[in-house]
Short mmCIF file of C-alpha atoms and ligand atoms in Angstrom, two decimals:
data_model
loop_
_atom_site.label_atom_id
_atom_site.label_comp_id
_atom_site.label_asym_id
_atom_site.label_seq_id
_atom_site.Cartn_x
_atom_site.Cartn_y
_atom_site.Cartn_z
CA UNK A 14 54.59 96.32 140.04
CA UNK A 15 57.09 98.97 139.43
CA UNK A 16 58.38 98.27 143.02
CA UNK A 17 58.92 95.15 142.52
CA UNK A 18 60.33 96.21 139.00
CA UNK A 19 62.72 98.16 141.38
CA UNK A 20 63.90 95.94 143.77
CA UNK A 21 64.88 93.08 140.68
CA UNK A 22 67.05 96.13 139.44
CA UNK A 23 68.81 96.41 142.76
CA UNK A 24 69.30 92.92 143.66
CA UNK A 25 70.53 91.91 140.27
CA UNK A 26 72.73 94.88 140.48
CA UNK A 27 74.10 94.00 143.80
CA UNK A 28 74.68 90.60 142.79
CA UNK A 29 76.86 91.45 139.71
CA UNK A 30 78.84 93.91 141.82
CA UNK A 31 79.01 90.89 144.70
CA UNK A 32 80.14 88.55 142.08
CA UNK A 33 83.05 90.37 140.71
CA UNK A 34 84.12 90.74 143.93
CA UNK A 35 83.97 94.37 143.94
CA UNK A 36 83.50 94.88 147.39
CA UNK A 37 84.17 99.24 147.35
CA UNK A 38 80.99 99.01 145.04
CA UNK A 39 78.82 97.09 147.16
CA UNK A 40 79.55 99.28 150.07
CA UNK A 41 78.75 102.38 147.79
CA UNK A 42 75.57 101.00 146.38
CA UNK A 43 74.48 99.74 150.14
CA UNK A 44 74.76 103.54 151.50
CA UNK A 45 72.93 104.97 148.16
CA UNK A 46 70.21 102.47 149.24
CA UNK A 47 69.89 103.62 152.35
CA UNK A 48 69.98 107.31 151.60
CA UNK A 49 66.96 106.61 149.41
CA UNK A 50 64.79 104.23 150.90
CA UNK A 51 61.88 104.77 152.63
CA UNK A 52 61.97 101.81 154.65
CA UNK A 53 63.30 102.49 157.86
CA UNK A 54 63.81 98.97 159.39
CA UNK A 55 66.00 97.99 155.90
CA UNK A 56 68.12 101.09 156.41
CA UNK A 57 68.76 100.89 159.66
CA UNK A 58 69.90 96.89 159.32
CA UNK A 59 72.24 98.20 156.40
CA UNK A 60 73.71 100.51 158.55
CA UNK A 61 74.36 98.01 161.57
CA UNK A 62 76.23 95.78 158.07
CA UNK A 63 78.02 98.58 157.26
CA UNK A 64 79.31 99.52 160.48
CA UNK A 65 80.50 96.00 161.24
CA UNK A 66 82.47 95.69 158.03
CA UNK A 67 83.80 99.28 157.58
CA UNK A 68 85.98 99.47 153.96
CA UNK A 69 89.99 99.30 154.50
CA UNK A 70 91.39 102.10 152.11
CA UNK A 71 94.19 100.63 150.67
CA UNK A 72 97.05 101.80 148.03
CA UNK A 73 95.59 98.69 145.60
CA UNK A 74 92.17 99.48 145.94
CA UNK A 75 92.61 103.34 144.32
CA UNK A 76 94.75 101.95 141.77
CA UNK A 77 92.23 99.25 141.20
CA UNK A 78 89.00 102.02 140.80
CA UNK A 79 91.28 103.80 138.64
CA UNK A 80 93.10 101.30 136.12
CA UNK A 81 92.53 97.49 136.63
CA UNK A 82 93.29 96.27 133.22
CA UNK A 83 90.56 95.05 130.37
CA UNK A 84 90.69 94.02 127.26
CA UNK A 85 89.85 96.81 125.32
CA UNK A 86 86.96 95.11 123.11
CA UNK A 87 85.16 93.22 125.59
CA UNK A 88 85.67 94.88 128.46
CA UNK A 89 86.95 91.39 129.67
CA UNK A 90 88.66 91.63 133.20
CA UNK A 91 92.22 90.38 132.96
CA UNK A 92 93.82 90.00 136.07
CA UNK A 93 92.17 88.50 139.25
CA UNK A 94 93.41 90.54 142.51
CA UNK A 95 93.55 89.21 145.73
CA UNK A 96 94.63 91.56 147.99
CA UNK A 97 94.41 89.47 151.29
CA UNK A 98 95.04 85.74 149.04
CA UNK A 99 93.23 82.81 151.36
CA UNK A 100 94.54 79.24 151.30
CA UNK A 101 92.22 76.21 152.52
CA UNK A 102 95.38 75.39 154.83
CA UNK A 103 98.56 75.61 154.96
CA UNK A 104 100.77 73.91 152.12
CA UNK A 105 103.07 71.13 152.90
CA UNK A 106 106.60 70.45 151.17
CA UNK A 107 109.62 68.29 150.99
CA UNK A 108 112.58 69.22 153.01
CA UNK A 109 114.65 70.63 149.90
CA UNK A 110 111.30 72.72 148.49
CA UNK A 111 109.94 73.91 151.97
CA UNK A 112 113.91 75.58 152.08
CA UNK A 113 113.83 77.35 147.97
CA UNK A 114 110.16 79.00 149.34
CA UNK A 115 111.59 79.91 152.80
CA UNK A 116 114.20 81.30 151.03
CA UNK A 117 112.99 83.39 148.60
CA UNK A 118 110.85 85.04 151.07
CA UNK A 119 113.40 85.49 153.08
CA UNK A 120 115.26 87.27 150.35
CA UNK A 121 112.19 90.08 150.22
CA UNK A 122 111.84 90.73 154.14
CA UNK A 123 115.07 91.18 154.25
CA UNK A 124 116.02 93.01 151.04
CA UNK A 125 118.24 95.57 152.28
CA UNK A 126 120.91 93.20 153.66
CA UNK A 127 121.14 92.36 149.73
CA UNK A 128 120.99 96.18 148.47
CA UNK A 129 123.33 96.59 150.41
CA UNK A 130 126.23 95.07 148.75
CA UNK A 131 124.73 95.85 145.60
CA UNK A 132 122.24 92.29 145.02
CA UNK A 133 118.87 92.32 144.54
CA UNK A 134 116.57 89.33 145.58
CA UNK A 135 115.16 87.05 142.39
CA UNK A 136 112.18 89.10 140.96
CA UNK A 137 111.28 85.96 137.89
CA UNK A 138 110.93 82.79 139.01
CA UNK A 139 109.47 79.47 136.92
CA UNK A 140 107.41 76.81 138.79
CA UNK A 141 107.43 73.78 137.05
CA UNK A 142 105.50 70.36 137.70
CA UNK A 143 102.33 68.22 137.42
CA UNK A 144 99.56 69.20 137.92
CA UNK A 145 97.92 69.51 141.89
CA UNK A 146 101.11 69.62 143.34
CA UNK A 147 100.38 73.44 145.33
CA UNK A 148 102.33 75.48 141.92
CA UNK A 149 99.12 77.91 141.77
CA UNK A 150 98.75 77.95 145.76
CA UNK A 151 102.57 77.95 146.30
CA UNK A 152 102.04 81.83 144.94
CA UNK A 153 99.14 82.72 146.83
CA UNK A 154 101.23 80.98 149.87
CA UNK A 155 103.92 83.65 149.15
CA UNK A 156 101.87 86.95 148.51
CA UNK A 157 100.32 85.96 151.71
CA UNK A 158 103.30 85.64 153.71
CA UNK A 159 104.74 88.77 152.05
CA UNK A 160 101.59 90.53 152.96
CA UNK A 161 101.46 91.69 149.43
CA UNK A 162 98.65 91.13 147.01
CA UNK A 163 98.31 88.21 144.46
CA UNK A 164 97.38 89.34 140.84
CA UNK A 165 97.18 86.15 139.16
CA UNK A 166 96.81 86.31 135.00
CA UNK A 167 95.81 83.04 133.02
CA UNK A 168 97.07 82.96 130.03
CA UNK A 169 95.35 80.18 128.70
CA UNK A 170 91.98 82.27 129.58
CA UNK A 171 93.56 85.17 127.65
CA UNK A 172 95.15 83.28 124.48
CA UNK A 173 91.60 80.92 124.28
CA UNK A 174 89.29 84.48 123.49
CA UNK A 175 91.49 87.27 122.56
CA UNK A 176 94.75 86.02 120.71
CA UNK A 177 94.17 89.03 118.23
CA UNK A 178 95.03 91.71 120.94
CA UNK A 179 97.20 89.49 123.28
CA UNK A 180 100.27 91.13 122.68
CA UNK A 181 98.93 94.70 124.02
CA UNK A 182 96.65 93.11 127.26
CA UNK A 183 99.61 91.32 127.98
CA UNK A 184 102.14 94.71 128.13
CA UNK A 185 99.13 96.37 129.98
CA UNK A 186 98.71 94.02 132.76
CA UNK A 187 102.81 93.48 133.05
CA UNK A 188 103.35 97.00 133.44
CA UNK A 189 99.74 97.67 135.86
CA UNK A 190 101.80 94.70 137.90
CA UNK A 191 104.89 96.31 137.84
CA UNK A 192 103.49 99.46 139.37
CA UNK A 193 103.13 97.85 142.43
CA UNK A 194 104.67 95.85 145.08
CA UNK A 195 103.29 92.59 144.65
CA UNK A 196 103.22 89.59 143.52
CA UNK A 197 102.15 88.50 139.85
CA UNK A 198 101.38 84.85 138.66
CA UNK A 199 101.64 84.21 135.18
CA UNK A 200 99.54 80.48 135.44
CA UNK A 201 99.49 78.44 132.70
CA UNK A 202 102.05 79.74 130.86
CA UNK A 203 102.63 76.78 128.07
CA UNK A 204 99.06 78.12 126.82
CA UNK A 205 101.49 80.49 125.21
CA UNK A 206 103.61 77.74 124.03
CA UNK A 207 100.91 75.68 123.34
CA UNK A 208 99.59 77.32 120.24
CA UNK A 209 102.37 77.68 118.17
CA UNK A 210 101.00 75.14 115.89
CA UNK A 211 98.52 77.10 114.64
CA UNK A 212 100.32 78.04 111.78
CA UNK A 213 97.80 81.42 111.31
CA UNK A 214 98.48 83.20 114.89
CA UNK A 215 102.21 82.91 114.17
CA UNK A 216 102.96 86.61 113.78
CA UNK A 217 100.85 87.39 116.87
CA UNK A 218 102.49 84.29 119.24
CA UNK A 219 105.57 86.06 118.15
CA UNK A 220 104.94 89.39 119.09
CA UNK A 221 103.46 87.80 122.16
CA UNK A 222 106.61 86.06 123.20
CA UNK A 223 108.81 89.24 122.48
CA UNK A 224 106.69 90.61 125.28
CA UNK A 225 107.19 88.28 127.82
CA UNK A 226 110.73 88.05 127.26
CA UNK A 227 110.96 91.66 127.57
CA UNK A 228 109.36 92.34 130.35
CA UNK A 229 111.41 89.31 132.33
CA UNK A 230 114.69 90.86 130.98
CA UNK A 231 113.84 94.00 133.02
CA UNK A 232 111.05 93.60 136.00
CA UNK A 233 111.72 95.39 138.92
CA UNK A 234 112.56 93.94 141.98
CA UNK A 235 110.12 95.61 143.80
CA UNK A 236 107.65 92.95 142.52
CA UNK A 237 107.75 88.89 142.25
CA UNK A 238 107.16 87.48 138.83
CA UNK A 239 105.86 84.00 138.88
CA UNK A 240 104.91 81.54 136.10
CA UNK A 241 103.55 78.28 136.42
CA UNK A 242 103.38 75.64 134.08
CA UNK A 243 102.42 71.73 133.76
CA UNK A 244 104.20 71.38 130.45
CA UNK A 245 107.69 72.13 131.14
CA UNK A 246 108.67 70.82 127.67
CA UNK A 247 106.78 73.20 125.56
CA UNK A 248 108.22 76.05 126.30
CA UNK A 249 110.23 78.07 124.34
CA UNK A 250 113.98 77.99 125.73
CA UNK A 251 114.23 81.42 125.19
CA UNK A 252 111.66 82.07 127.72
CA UNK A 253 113.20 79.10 129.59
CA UNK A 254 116.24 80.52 129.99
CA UNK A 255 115.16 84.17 131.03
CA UNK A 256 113.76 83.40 134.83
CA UNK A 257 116.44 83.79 137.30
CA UNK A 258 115.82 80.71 139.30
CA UNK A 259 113.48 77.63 138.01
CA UNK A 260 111.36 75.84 141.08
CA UNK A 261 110.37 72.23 140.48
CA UNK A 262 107.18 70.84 141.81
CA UNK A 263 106.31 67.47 142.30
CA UNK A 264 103.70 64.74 143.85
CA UNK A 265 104.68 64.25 147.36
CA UNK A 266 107.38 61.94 148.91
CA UNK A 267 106.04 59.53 151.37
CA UNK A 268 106.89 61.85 154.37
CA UNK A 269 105.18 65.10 152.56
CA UNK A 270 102.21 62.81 151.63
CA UNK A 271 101.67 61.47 154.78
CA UNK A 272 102.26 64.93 156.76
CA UNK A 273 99.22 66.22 154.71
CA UNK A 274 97.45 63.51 154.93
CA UNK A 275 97.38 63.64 158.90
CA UNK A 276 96.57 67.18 158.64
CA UNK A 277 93.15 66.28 157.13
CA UNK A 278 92.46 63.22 159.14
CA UNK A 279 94.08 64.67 162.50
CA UNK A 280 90.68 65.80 164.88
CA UNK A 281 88.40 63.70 162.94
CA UNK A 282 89.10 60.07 163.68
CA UNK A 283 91.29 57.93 166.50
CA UNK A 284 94.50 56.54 164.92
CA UNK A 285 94.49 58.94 162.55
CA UNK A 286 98.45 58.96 162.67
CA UNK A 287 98.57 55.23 161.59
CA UNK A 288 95.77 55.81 158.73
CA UNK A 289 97.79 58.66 157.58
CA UNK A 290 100.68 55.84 157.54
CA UNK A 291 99.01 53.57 155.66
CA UNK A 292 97.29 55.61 153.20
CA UNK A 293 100.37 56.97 152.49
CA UNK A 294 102.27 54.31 151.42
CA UNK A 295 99.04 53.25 149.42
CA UNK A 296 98.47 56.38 147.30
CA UNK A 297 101.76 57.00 146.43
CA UNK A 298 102.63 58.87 143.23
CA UNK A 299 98.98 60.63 143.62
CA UNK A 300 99.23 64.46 143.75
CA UNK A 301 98.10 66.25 146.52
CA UNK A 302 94.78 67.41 145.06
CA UNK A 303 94.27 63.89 144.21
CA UNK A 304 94.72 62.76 148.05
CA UNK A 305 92.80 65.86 149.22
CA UNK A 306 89.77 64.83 147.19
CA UNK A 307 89.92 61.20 148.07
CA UNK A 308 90.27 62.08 151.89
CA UNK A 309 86.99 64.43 151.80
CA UNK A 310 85.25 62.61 149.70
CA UNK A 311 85.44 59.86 152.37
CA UNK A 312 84.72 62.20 155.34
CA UNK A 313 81.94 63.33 153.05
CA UNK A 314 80.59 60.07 152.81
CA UNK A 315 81.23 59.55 157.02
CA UNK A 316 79.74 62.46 157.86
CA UNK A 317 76.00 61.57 155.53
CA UNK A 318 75.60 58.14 156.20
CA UNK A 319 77.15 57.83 160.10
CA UNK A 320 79.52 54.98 159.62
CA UNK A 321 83.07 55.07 160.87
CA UNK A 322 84.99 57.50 158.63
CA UNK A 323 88.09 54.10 158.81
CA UNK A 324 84.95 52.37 156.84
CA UNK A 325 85.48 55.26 154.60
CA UNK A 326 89.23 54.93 154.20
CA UNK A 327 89.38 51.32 154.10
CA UNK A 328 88.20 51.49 150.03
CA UNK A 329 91.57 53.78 149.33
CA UNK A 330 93.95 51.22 150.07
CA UNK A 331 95.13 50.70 146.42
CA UNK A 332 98.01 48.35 145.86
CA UNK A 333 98.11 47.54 141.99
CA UNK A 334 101.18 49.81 141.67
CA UNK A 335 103.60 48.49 144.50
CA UNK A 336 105.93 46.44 144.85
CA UNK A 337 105.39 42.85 146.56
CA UNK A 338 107.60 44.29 149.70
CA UNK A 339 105.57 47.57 149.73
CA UNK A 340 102.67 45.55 150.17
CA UNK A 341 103.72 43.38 152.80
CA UNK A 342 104.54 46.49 154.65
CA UNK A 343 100.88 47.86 154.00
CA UNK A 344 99.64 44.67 155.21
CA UNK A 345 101.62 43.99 158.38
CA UNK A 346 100.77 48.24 159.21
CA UNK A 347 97.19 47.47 158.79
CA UNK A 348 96.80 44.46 161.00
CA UNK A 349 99.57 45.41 163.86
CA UNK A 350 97.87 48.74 164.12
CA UNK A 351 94.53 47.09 164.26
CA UNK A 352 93.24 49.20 161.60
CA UNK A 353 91.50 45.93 160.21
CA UNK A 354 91.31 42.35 160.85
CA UNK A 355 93.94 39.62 159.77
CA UNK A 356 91.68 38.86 157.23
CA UNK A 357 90.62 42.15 155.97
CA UNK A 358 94.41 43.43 155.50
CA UNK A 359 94.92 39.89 153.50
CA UNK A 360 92.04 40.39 151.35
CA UNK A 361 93.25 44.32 150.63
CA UNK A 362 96.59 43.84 150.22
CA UNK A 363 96.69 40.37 148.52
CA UNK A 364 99.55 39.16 151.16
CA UNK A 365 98.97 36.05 153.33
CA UNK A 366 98.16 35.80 156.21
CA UNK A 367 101.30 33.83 157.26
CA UNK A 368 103.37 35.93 155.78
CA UNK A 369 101.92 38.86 158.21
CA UNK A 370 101.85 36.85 160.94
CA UNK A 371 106.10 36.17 160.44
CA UNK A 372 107.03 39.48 159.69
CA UNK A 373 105.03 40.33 162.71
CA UNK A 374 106.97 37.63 165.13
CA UNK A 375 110.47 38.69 163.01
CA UNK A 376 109.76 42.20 164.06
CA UNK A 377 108.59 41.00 167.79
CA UNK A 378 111.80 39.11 168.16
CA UNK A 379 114.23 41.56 167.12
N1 ATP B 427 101.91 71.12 148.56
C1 ATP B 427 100.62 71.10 148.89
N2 ATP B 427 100.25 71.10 150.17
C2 ATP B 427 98.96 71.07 150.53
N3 ATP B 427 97.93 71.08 149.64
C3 ATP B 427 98.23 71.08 148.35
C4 ATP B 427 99.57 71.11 147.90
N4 ATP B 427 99.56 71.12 146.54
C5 ATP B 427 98.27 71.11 146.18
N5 ATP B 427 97.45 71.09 147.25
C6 ATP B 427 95.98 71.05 147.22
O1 ATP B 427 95.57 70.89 145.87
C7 ATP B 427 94.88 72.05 145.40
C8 ATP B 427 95.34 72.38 143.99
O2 ATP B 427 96.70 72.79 144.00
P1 ATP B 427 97.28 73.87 142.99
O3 ATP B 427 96.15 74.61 142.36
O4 ATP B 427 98.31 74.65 143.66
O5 ATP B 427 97.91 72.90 141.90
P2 ATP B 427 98.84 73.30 140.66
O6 ATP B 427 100.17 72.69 140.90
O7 ATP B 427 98.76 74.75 140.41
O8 ATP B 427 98.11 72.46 139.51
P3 ATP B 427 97.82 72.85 137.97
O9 ATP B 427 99.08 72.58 137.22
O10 ATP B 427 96.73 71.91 137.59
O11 ATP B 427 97.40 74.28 137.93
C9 ATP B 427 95.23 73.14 146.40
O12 ATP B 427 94.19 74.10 146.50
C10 ATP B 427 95.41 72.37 147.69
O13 ATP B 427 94.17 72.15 148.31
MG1 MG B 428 97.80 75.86 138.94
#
């Protein structure tokens, strides 16, 4: 009883450790459990764990042991740090957008060309846009490429629990982030915005603001400030006005859209260059998260069930929002492609089938 007592201790233990991601801990608490236990097959197969995945000492993780920021009341952890940040793949961009990123990395690996004649690269920088269009992985994207870490703060996790001492968690993390070369994401920032309303937190949203605006006026170049929003319009113009450079973000051009959607398609289907066609010209205006979770939903339902993953795709083709030409294009793609029947593309697309069949001999002829 009291062993098993014991061991409930442990694992719970080891999960919460797990959990937060804490990974120095669970490598200290895995060695204390072998030094103590008496079960010699256990310790030795901990061992063999712990030799395959040795700990990396690293500048963050000291600094992390030693001051990762709380709120002072609840102990509440404030900033998420990821020191190696892991994308599900690779983000895809327009032309113009692919060039602002490219170039404000390239302004970091390359700093001392600018130090040089006195210029520093941008150190605050605003993402704007709706939301799922890559703002919050656009950061990670970065950190990663800089080979920096990511510490990401949510303001509208912070401002929903612990308005009352916003002002000084805020200060704390900016200036535990400034420490450091990294690369700090301040998501959601019209949370901040968002609560002016409330006529009774004025004083606080105040002093809140004063920070931010602050500690934007003088971050260090060393480190890249970040702030996302979805609500562009709610934000104060002082605060507006104080990043150096202001990044929009938007749902994908047809090109961008249909890039990523061939990237999820490509390996899994044949023709999955002409689905990625079609379905891109028939989910325009949809955001890439949207399209992601459409596209695996429907490998999702390929991959249970066995039928054709096209079968799949066929339901996605959504024309209600195009225009009579877009959907004469969707319908000749479909059939000269030989996604679907004659039929099938007429019933889908709502064009007739003459009408396919001259644009086809139109396009034949010339
Ligand atoms: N440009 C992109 N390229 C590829 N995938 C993308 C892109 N944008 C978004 N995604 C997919 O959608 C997911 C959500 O994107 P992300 O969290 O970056 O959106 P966001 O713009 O921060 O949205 P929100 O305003 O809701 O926070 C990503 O994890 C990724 O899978
Ligand atoms: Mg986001």
């Amino acid at each position: 009883m009291e062993e098993n007592e014991k061991i409930r201790e442990n694992f719970v233990h080891l999960a919460r450790i797990a959990l937060s991601e804490r990974q120095q801990d669970v490598h200290s608490f895995l060695h204390r459990i072998v030094r103590r236990s008496d079960d010699a097959k256990l310790s030795q197969e901990l061992v063999e764990l712990l030799r395959q995945k040795p700990t990396r000492s690293s500048p963050l993780r000291k600094k992390q042991e030693m001051a990762l920021p709380v709120d002072a009341d609840s102990r509440f952890q404030l900033l998420r740090v990821e020191e190696h940040p892991e994308l599900p793949h690779e983000p895809v961009y327009t032309d113009a957008l692919k060039g602002t990123i490219d170039r404000l990395i390239d302004e970091r690996k390359n700093s001392g060309a600018l130090f040089d004649v006195g210029l520093e690269p941008t150190r605050t920088i605003l993402f704007t846009g709706p939301p799922g269009v890559g703002k919050t992985m656009t950061a990670r994207w970065i950190a990663r490429r800089l080979g920096v870490p990511l510490l990401t703060l949510d303001l509208s996790a912070v401002m929903s629990s612990y308005l009352g001492r916003t002002g000084s968690n805020l200060r704390h993390v900016l200036d535990f982030a400034k420490s450091m070369e990294c690369v700090l994401l301040l998501d959601e920032l019209d949370a901040v915005a968002k609560r002016r309303d409330d006529s009774g937190e004025i004083g606080e949203l105040k002093r809140l603001v004063t920070v931010l605006l602050q500690q934007l006026d003088d971050w260090p170049s060393s480190g890249m400030l970040i702030a996302a929003t979805n609500h562009e319009e709610l934000l104060d113009p002082a605060v507006w006005r104080r990043f150096e450079e202001v990044v929009h973000f938007d749902v994908p051009s047809a090109d961008a859209a249909e890039a990523f959607i061939s990237s999820l398609l490509k390996g899994f289907m044949p023709k999955a260059d002409a689905w990625s066609e079609v379905l891109a010209l028939s989910l325009l205006e949809q955001s890439y998260s949207d399209i992601e979770r459409k596209i695996t939903g429907a490998r999702r339902g390929a991959a249970l069930n066995g039928k054709k993953l096209s079968d799949h795709l066929v339901p996605l083709i959504a024309v209600d929002s195009q225009t009579k030409q877009q959907k004469i294009e969707l319908a000749v793609k479909l059939y000269a492609e030989k996604l679907v029947s004659q039929r099938r593309a007429q019933e889908l697309t709502g064009v007739a089938r003459d009408t396919i069949r001259d644009r086809l001999n139109a396009d034949n002829e010339s």
